[in-house]
mmCIF file of C-alpha atoms in Angstrom:
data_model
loop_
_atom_site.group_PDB
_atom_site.id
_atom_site.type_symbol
_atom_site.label_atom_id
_atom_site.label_comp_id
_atom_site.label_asym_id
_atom_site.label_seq_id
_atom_site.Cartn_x
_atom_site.Cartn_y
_atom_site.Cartn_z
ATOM 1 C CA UNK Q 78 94.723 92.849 107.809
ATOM 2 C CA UNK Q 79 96.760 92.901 104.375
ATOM 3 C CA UNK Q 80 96.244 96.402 102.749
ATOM 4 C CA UNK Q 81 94.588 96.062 99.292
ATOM 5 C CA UNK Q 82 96.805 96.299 96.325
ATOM 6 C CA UNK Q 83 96.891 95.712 93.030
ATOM 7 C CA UNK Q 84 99.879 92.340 92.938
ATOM 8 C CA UNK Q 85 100.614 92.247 89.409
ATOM 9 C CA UNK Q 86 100.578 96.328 88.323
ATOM 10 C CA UNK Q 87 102.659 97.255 85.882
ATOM 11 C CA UNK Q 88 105.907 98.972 87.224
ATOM 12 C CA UNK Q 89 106.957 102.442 85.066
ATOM 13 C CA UNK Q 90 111.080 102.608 86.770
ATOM 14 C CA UNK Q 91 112.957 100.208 89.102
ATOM 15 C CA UNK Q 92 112.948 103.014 91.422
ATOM 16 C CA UNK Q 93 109.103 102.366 91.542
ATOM 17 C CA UNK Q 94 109.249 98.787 92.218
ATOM 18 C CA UNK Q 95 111.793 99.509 95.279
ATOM 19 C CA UNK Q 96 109.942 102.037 96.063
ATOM 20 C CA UNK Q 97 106.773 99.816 96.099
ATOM 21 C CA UNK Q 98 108.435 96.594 98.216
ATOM 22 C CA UNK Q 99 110.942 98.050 100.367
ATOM 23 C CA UNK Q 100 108.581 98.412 103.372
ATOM 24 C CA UNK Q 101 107.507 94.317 103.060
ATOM 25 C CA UNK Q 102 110.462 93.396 102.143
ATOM 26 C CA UNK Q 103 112.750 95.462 105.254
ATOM 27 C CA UNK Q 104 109.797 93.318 107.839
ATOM 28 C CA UNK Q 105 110.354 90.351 106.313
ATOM 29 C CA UNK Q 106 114.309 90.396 106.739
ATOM 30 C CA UNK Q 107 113.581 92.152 110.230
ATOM 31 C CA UNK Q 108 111.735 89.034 111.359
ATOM 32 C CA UNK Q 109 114.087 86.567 109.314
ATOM 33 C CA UNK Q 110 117.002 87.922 111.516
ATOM 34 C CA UNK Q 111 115.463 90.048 115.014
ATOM 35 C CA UNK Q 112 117.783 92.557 113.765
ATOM 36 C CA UNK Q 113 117.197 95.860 112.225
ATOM 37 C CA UNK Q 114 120.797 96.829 111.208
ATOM 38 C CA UNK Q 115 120.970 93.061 109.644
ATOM 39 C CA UNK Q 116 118.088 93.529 107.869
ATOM 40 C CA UNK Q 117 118.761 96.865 106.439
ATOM 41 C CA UNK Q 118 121.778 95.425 105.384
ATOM 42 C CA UNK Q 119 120.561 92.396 103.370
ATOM 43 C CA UNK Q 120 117.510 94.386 101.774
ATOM 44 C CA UNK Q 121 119.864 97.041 100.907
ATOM 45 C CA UNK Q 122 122.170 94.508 99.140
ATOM 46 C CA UNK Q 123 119.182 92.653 97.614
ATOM 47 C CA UNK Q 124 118.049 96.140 95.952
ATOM 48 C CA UNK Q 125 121.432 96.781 94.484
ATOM 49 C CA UNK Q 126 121.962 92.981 93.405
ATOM 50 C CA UNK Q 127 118.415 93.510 91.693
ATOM 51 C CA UNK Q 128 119.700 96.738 89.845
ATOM 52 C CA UNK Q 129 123.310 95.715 89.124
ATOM 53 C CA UNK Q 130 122.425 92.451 87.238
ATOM 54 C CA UNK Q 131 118.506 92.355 86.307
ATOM 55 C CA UNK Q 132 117.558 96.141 85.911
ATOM 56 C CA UNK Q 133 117.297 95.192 82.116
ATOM 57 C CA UNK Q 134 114.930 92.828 82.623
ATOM 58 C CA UNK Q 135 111.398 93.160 82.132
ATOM 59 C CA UNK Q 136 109.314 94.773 85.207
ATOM 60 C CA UNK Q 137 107.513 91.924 85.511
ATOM 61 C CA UNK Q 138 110.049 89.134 85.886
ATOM 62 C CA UNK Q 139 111.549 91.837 88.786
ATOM 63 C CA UNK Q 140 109.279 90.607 92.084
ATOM 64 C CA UNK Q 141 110.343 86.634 91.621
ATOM 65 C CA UNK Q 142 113.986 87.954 91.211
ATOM 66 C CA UNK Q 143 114.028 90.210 94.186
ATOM 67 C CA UNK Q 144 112.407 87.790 96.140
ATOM 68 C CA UNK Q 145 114.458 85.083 95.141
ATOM 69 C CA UNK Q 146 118.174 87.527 95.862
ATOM 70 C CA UNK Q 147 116.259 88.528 99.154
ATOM 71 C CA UNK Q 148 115.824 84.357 99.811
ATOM 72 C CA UNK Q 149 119.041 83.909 99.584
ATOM 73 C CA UNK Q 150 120.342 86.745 101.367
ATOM 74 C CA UNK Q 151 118.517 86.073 104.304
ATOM 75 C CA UNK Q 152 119.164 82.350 103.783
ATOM 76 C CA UNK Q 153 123.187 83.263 104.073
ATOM 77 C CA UNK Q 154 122.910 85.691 107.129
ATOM 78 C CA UNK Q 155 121.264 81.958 108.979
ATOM 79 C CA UNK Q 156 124.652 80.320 108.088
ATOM 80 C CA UNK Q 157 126.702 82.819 108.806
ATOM 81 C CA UNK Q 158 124.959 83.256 112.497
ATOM 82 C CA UNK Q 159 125.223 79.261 112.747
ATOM 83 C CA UNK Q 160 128.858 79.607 112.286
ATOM 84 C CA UNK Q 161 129.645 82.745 114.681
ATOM 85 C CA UNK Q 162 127.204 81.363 117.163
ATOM 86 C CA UNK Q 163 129.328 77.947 117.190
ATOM 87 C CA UNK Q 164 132.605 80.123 117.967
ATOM 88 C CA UNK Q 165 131.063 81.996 120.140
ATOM 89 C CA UNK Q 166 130.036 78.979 122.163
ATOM 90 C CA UNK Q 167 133.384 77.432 121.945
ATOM 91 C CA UNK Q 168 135.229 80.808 123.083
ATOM 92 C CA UNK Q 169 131.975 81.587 125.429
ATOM 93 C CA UNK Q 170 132.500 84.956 124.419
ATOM 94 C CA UNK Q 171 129.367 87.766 123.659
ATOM 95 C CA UNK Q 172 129.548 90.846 121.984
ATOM 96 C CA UNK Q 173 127.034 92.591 124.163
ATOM 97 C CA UNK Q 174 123.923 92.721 121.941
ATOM 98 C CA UNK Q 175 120.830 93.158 124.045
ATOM 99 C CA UNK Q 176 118.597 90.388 124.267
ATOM 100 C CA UNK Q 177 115.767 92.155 123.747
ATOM 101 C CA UNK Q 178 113.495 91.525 120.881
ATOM 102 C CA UNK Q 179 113.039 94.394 118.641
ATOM 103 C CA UNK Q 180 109.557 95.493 117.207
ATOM 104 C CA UNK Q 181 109.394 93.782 114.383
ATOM 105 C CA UNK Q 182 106.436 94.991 113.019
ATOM 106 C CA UNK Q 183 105.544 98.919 112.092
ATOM 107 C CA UNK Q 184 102.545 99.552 114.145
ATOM 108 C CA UNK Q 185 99.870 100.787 111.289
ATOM 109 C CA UNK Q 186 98.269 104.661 112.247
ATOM 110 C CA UNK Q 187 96.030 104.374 114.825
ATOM 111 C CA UNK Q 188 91.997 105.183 113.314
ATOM 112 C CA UNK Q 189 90.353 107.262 115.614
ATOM 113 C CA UNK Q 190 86.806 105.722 115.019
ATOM 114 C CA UNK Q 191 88.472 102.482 116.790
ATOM 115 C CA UNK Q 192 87.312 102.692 120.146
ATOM 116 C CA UNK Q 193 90.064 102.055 122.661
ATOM 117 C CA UNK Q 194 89.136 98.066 124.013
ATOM 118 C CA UNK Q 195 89.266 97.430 120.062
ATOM 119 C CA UNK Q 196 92.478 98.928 119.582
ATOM 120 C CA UNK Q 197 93.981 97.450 122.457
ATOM 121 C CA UNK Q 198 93.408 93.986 121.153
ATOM 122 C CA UNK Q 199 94.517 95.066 117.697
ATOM 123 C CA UNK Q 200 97.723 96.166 119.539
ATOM 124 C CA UNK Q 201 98.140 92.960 121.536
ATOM 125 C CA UNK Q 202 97.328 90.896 118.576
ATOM 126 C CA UNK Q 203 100.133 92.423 116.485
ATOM 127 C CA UNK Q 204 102.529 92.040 119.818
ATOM 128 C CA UNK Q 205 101.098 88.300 119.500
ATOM 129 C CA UNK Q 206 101.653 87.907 115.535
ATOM 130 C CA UNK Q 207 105.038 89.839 115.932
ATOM 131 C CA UNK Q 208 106.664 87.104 118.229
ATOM 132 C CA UNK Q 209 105.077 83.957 116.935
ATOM 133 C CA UNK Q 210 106.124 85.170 113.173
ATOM 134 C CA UNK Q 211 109.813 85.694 114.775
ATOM 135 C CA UNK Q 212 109.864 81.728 116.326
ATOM 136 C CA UNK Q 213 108.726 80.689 112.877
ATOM 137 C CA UNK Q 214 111.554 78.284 111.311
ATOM 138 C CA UNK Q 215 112.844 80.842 107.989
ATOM 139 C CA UNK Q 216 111.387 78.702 105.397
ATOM 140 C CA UNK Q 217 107.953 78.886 106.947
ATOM 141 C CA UNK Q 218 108.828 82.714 107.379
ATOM 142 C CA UNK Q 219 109.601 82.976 103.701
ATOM 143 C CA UNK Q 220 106.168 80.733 102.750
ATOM 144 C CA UNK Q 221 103.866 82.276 104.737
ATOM 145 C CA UNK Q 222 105.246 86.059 103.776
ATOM 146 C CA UNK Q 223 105.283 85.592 99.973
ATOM 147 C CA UNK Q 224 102.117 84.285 100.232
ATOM 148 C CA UNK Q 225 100.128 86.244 102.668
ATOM 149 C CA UNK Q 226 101.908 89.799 102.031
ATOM 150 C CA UNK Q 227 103.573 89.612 98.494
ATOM 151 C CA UNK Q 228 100.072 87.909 97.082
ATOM 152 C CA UNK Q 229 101.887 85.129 95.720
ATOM 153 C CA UNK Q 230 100.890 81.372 94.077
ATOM 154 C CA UNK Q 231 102.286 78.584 94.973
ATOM 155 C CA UNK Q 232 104.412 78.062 92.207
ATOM 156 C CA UNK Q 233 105.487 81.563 92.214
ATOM 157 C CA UNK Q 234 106.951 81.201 95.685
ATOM 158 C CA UNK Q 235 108.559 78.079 94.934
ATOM 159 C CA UNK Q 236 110.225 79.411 91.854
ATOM 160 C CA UNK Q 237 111.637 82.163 94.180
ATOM 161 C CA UNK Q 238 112.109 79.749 97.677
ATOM 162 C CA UNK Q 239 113.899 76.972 94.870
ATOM 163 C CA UNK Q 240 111.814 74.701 95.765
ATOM 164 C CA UNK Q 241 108.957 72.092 95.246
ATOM 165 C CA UNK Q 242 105.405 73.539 94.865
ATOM 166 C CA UNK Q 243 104.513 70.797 97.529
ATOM 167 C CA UNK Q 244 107.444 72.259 100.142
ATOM 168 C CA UNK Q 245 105.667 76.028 99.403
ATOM 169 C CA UNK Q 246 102.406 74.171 100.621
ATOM 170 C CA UNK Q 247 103.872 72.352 103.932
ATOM 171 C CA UNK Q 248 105.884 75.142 105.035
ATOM 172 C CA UNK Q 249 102.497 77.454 104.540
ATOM 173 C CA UNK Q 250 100.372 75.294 106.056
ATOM 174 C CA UNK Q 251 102.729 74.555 109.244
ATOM 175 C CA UNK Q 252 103.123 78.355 109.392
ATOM 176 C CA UNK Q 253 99.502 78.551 109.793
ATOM 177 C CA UNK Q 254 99.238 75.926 111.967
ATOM 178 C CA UNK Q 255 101.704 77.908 114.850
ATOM 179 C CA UNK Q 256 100.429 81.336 114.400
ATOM 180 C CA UNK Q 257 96.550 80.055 114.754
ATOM 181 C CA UNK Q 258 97.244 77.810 117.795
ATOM 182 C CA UNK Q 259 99.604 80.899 119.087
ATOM 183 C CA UNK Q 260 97.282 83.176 118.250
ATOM 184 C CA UNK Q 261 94.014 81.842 119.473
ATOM 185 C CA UNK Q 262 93.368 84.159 122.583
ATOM 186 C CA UNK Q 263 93.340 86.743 119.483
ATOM 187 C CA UNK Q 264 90.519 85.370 117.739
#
């Protein structure tokens, strides 16, 4: 499922390395929040946090740091939403936003050697992945996406999650546990 990439090439420009993670990164906020405009919004500021204070860092310290300003980002929208949702009850006022769940994940280009009962499961098993990942607590969001899509190790992720190697592991692990027994019709 993951497209094959080289994980620890050597970055020539910042631009590059945007260029590069901007796609990951933009699904992983979209998930973290159910909200494209939200998510544009914190990968946006996470790219110009990334420029403004650690552009003169070395290209290779510039994945954990993005990851770890994207982390916290995403982290701080989740508080913010606690808060507004907690007024919100109290005033039982609603600001209109449908209640329908965006698609969270880009569909990839159809092949046209797929016959059509083989891409219809592919299609309902991203539908399938695309709402469990969404009901996934954040932390097991963040686990399971630096792991899985960014290529990470566990200490890697930790560094950026600022947390315990052995945290990385449970939230993975619980994360896999959900989608697998979610996503067992798929198999």
């Amino acid at each position: 499922m993951l497209m094959e990439r080289d994980f620890d090439k050597p970055y020539l420009s910042m631009n590059h390395f945007l260029a590069d993670i901007e796609g990951r990164a933009f699904r992983m906020a979209q998930i973290a929040t159910g909200n494209r405009d939200d998510a544009l919004e914190i990968v946006q500021d996470a790219m110009m946090k990334l420029v403004q204070k650690y552009s003169q860092h070395h290209a290779t310290e510039w994945k954990a740091l993005f990851y770890s300003i994207l982390n916290t980002r995403i982290l701080d929208w989740h508080r913010r939403q606690s808060v507004r949702n907690r007024f919100r009850s109290w005033l039982n006022w609603h600001d209109g936003e449908d209640e329908e769940s965006e698609d969270l994940l880009e569909q990839q280009a159809g092949d046209i050697h797929h016959a059509p009962d083989i891409k219809l499961q592919d299609d309902q098993l991203m539908t399938g992945l695309n709402a469990v990942l969404g009901t996934l607590p954040v932390r097991q969001q963040q686990a399971f996406f630096l792991r899985v899509w960014e290529g990470l190790n566990i200490d890697e992720a930790a560094a950026i999650m600022q947390c315990s190697a052995s945290s990385v592991k449970t939230h993975y692990a619980r994360a896999l546990e959900k989608l697998r027994g979610q996503l067992e019709d798929h198999q």
